[in-house]
Coordinates of C-alpha atoms in Angstrom, one line a residue:
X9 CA 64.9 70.8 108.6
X10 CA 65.0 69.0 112.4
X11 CA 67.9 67.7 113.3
X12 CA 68.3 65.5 116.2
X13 CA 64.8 66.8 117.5
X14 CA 66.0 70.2 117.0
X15 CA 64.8 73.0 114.1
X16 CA 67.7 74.2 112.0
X17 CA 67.5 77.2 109.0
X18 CA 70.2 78.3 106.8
X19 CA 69.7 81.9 105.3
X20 CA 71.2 82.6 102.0
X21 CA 72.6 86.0 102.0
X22 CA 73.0 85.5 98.6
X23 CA 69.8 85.3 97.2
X24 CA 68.0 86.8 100.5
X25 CA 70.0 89.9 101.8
X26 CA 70.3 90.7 105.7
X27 CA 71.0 94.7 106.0
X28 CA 73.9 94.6 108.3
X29 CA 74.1 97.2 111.2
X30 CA 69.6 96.1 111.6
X31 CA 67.8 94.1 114.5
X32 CA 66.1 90.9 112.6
X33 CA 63.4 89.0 113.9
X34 CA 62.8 85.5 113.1
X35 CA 60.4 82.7 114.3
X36 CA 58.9 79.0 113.1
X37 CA 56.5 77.5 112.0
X38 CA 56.2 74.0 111.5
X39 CA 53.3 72.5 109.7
X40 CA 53.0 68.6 110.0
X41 CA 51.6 66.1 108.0
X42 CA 49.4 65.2 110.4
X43 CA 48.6 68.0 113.2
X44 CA 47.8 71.6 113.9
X45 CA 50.5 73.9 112.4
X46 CA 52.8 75.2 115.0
X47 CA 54.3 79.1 115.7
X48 CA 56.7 80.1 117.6
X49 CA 57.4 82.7 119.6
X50 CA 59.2 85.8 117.6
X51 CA 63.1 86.1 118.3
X52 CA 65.4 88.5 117.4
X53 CA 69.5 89.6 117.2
X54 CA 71.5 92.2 116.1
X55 CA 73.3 91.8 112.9
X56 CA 76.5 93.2 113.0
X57 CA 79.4 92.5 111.4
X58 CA 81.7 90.7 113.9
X59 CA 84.7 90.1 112.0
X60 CA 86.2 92.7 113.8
X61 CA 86.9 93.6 117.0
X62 CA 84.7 97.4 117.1
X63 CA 85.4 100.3 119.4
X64 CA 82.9 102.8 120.0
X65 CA 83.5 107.2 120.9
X66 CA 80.2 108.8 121.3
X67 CA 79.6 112.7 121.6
X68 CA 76.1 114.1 121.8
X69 CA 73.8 112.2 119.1
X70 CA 76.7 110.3 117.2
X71 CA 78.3 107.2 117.8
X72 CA 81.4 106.4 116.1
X73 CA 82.3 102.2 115.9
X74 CA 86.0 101.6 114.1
X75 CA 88.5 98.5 114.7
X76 CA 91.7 100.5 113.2
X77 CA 93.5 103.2 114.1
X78 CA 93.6 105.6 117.1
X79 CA 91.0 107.1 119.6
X80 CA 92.3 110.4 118.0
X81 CA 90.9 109.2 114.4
X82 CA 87.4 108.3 115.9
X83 CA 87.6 111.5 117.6
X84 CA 87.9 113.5 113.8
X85 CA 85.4 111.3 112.3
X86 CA 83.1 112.8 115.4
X87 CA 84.5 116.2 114.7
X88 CA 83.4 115.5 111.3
X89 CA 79.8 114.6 112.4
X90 CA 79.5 117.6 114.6
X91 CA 80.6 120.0 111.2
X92 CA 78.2 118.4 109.3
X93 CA 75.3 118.9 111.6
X94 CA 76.2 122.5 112.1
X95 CA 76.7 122.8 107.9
X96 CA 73.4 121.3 107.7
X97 CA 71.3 124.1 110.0
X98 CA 71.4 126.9 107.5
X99 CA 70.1 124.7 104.9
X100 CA 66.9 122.8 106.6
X101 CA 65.3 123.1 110.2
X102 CA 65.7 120.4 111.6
X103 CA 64.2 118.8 114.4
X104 CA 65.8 117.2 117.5
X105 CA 68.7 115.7 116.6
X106 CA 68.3 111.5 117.3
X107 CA 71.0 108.9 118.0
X108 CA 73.1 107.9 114.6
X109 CA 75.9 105.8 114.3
X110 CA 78.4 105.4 112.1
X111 CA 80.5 102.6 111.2
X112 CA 84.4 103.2 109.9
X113 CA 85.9 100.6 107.5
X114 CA 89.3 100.2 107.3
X115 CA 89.3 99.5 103.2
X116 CA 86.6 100.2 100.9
X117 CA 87.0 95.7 100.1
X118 CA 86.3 95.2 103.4
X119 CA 83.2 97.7 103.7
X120 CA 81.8 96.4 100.0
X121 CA 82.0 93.2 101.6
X122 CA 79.4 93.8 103.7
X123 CA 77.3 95.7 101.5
X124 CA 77.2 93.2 98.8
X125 CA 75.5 90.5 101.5
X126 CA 73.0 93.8 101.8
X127 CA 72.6 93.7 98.1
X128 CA 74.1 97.0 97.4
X129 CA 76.9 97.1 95.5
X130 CA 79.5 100.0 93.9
X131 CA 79.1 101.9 96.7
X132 CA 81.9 104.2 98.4
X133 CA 79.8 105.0 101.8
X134 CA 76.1 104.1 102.5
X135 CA 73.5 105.4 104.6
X136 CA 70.2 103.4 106.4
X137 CA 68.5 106.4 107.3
X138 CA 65.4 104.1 108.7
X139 CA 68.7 102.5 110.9
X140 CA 70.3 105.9 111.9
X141 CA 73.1 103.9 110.3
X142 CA 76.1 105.6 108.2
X143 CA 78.7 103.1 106.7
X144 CA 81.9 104.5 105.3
X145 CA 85.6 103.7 104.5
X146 CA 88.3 105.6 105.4
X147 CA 91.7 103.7 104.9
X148 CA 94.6 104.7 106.5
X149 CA 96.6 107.5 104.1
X150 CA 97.6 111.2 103.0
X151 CA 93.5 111.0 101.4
X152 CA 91.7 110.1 105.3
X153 CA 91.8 113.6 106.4
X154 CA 90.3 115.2 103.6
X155 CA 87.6 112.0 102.5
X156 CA 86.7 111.9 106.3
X157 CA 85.6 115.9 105.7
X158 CA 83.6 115.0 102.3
X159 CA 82.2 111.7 103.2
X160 CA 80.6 111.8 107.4
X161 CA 79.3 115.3 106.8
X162 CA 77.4 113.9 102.8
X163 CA 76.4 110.5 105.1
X164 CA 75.0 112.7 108.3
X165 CA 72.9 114.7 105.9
X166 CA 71.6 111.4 104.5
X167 CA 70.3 110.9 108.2
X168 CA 69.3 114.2 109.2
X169 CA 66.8 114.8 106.2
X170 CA 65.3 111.1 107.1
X171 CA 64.8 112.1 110.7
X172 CA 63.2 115.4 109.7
X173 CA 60.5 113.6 106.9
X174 CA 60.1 110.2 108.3
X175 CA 59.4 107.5 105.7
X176 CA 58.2 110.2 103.1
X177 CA 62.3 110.4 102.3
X178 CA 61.8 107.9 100.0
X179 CA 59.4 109.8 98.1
X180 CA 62.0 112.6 97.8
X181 CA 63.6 113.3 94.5
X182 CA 67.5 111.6 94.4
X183 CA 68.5 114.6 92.8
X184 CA 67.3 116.4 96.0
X185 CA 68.9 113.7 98.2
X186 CA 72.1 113.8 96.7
X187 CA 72.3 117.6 96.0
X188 CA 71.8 118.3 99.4
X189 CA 74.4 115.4 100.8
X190 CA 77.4 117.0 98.2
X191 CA 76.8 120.6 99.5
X192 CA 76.5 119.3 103.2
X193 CA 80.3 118.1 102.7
X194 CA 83.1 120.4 104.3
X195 CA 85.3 120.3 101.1
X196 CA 83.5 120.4 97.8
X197 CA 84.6 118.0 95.4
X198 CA 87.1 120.0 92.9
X199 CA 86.2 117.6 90.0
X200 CA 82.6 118.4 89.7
X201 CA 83.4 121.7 88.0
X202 CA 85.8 119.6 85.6
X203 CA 83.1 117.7 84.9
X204 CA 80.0 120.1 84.4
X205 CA 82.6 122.0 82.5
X206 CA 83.3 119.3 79.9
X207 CA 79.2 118.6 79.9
X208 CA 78.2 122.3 79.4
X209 CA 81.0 122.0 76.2
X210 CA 79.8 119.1 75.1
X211 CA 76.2 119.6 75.4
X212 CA 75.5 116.4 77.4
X213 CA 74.1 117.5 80.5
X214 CA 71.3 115.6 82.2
X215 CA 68.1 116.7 82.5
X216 CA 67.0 117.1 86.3
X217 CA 64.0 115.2 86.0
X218 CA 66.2 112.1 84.7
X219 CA 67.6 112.2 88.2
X220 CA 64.2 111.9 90.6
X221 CA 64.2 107.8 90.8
X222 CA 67.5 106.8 90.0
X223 CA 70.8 108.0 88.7
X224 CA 72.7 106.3 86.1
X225 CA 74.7 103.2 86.7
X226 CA 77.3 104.1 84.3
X227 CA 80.1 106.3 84.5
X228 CA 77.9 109.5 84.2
X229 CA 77.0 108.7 87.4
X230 CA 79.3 111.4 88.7
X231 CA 77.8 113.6 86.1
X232 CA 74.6 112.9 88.4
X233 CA 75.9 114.0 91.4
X234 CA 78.2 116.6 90.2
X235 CA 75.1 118.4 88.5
X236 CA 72.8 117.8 91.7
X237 CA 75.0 119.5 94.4
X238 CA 75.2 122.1 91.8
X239 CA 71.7 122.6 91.4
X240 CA 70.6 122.4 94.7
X241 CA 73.7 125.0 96.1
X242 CA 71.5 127.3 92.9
X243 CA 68.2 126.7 94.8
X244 CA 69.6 127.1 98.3
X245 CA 71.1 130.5 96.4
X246 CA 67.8 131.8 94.9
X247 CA 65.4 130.7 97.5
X248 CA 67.3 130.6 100.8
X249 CA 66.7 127.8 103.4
X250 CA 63.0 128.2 103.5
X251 CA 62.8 127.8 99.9
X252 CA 65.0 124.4 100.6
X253 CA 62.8 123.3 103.2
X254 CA 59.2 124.1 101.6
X255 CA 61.1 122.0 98.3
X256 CA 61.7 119.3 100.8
X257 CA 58.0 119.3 102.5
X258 CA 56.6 119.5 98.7
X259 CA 58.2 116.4 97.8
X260 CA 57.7 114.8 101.0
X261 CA 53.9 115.2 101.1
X262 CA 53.7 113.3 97.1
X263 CA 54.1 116.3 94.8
X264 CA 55.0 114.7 91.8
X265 CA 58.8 115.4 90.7
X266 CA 58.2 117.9 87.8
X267 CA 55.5 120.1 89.7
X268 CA 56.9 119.6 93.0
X269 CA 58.7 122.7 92.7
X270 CA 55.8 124.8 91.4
X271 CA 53.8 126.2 94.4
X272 CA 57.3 126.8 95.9
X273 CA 59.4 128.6 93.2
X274 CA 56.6 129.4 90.9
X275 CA 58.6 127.1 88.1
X276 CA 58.0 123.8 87.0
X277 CA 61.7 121.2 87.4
X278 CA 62.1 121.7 84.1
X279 CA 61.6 125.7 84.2
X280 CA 64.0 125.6 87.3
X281 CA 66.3 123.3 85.2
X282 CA 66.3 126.0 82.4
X283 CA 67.0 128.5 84.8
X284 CA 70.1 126.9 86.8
X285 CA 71.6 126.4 83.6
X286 CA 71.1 130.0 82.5
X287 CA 72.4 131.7 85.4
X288 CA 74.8 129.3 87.1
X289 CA 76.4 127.5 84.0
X290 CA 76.4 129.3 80.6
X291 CA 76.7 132.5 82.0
X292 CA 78.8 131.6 85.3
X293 CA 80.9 128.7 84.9
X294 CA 83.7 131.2 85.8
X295 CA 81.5 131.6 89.8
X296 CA 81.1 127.8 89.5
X297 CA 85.0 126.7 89.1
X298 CA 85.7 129.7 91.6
X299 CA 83.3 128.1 94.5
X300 CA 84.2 124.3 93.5
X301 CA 87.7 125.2 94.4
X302 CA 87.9 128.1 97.1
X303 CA 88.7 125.3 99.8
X304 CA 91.9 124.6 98.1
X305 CA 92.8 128.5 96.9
X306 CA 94.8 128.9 99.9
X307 CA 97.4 126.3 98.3
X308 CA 97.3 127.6 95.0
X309 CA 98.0 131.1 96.2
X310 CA 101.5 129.3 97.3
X311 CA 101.5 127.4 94.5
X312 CA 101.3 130.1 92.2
X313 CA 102.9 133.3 94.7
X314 CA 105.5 131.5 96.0
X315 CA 107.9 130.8 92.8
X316 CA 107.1 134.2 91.5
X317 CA 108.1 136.3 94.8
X318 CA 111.4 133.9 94.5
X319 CA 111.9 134.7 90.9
X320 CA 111.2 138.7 91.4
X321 CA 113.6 138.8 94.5
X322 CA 115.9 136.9 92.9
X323 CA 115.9 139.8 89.9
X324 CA 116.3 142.6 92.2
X325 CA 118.8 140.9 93.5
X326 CA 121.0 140.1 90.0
X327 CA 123.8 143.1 89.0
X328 CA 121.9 145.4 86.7
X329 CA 123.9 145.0 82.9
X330 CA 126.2 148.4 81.7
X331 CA 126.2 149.6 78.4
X332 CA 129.0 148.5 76.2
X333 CA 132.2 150.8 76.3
X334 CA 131.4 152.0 79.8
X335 CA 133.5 150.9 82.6
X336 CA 131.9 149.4 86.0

C-alpha cells in the first residue's frame, strides 16, 4: 500500500517463511492504473534474530554467536567445531574448509522460536548448509557439556558434506546425511543401541530405502536415525573412507537411492541392507551395545569395580569364624 506518498509491505512470516541467519533481497514494483509499471532497484538486509544481544569467538573457519554464558562456553563450543572437523577427515576428503557459523540458543523455546518463522518445526539443532549456518541449543546444565560434544560436531558435518558436493547434497540419501552426522558426534548416543535392540526383537526395523527422502515424523523417528548412524559406521567399516566418499559422489552425481550403491559395493541398498543386518545386528548386537557405549565404560568400570574392591577389602578385613568348641 502507499502511505503518505510512501510504499509500505508487511511480510507474513506465517504463511511466507524468512530463513533466519540468510541475506534477503527485496524490491517494488508498482503497476498503476494508468502508466508504465514501475521497478525498483533491488535492496537487501541481513535477517538475524535481534532479540538478543550476540557475541561472536571465531577460530580458523568457525564462528561461534551466543548471548549467555561465558567466553569460556563459546570457547568449548569452538573446541567442539574443531573435534568435529578433525572426526570428520577419516571419513570423507574434504576440501578447503569455508567460513561457518554457528548460532548458540540458550533454550531449545527460544531456538524453535525462530525456526518455526523458518517453517521448520520439532527440531533440536538445524543446519543451512547453502548458509554455512548451524543453529543449536545448549541450555545452561549438568547436560551442556556432553550435548555440546553430540550436537556442534553432528551440525559441522551437516556443513562440511554441503561444502564438499555443492547443491547435489540435496540429492543425497537422508539416511546418508544423517548416518554420517550421528557418527561424526564425539559421544555416540547410548540409546540407539537400546533402541535397535528392542527393533531387532521385535522385528520392526526400517528398511534403508524408507529412509532416502524423508524419515518418519512419528516417534520412530529416532528409530531412523538410530539405524542410519549404525549403518553408515557398517559401511565406513567394510569399505573404508574411500568406499564412503565414492557412496557420497554416487549419490551426488543422481544415482538413484537403491542402485546408488551398486557400482561402489557391488550390492544394491537393499543387498547392503541385508547385509548390515546380518553382520552388524543379528549376529553382533553384543559389538554394537559394546561401541554405542565405550565413551561411557570408563564410569561403569567405577560403577561396577568400585563397590566390589570395597566389599572384597572389607572381607579380608572381617575376623575369620573358629569352629565351635575351640578357643580363640
Amino acid at each position: 500500500m502507499i502511505q503518505d506518498g510512501e510504499v509500505v509491505y508487511q511480510h507474513d512470516l506465517t504463511s511466507h517463511p524468512l530463513r533466519a541467519f540468510s541475506d534477503v533481497e527485496y524490491w517494488f514494483r508498482i503497476s498503476p492504473e494508468n502508466g508504465e509499471p514501475f521497478q525498483s532497484d533491488t535492496y537487501s538486509f541481513y535477517y538475524e534474530d535481534n532479540r538478543f544481544s550476540w557475541q561472536t569467538l571465531s577460530s580458523g573457519p568457525f564462528s561461534v554467536h551466543w548471548y549467555e554464558g561465558t567466553t569460556e562456553f563459546a570457547q568449548s563450543v569452538l573446541n567442539a567445531a574443531d573435534a568435529g572437523l578433525e572426526r570428520a577427515k577419516p571419513l570423507l576428503q574434504l576440501p578447503l574448509v569455508q567460513a561457518v557459523d554457528i548460532y548458540v540458543y540458550a533454550s531449545g523455546m527460544e531456538m524453535q522460536s525462530t525456526l518455526r518463522l523458518g517453517g521448520l518445526r520439532w527440531i533440536a539443532g538445524h543446519a543451512d548448509p547453502d548458509l554455512g549456518v548451524a543453529v543449536v541449543s545448549l541450555p545452561p546444565g549438568p547436560d551442556q557439556a556432553s550435548e555440546t560434544a553430540r550436537q556442534i560436531p553432528h551440525e559441522v558435518m551437516h556443513l562440511l558434506l554441503y561444502q564438499l558436493t555443492g547443491a547435489s547434497y540435496y540429492s543425497l540419501p537422508i539416511w546418508l546425511k544423517e548416518g554420517l552426522a550421528s557418527a561424526n558426534e564425539t559421544r555416540p548416543n547410548p540409546d540407539y543401541y537400546v533402541i535397535l535392540s528392542s527393533a531387532v526383537e521385535k522385528d520392526t526395523l526400517i528398511p534403508m530405502a524408507s529412509l532416502c527422502q524423508t524419515f518418519p515424523q512419528d516417534t520412530t523417528v529416532y528409530q531412523a536415525y538410530a539405524q542410519s548412524d549404525s549403518f553408515v559406521r557398517f559401511l565406513h567399516q567394510q569399505y573404508g573412507q574411500a568406499g564412503i566418499q565414492n557412496l557420497v559422489n554416487s549419490y551426488a552425481a543422481g544415482q538413484g537411492c537403491e542402485n546408488g550403491s551398486q557400482a561402489v559395493t557391488g550390492l544394491s541398498l537393499s543387498g547392503l541392507d541385508q547385509e548390515w543386518r546380518e553382520t552388524r545386528l543379528n549376529d553382533n548386537v553384543l559389538g554394537v551395545a559394546l561401541e554405542a557405549l565405550l565413551p561411557w565404560s570408563g564410569l561403569l568400570l567405577v560403577i561396577v569395580l568400585v563397590p566390589l574392591v570395597l566389599v572384597l577389602t572389607s572381607l579380608r578385613k572381617s575376623p575369620r569364624p573358629h569352629p565351635a568348641g575351640h578357643p580363640q
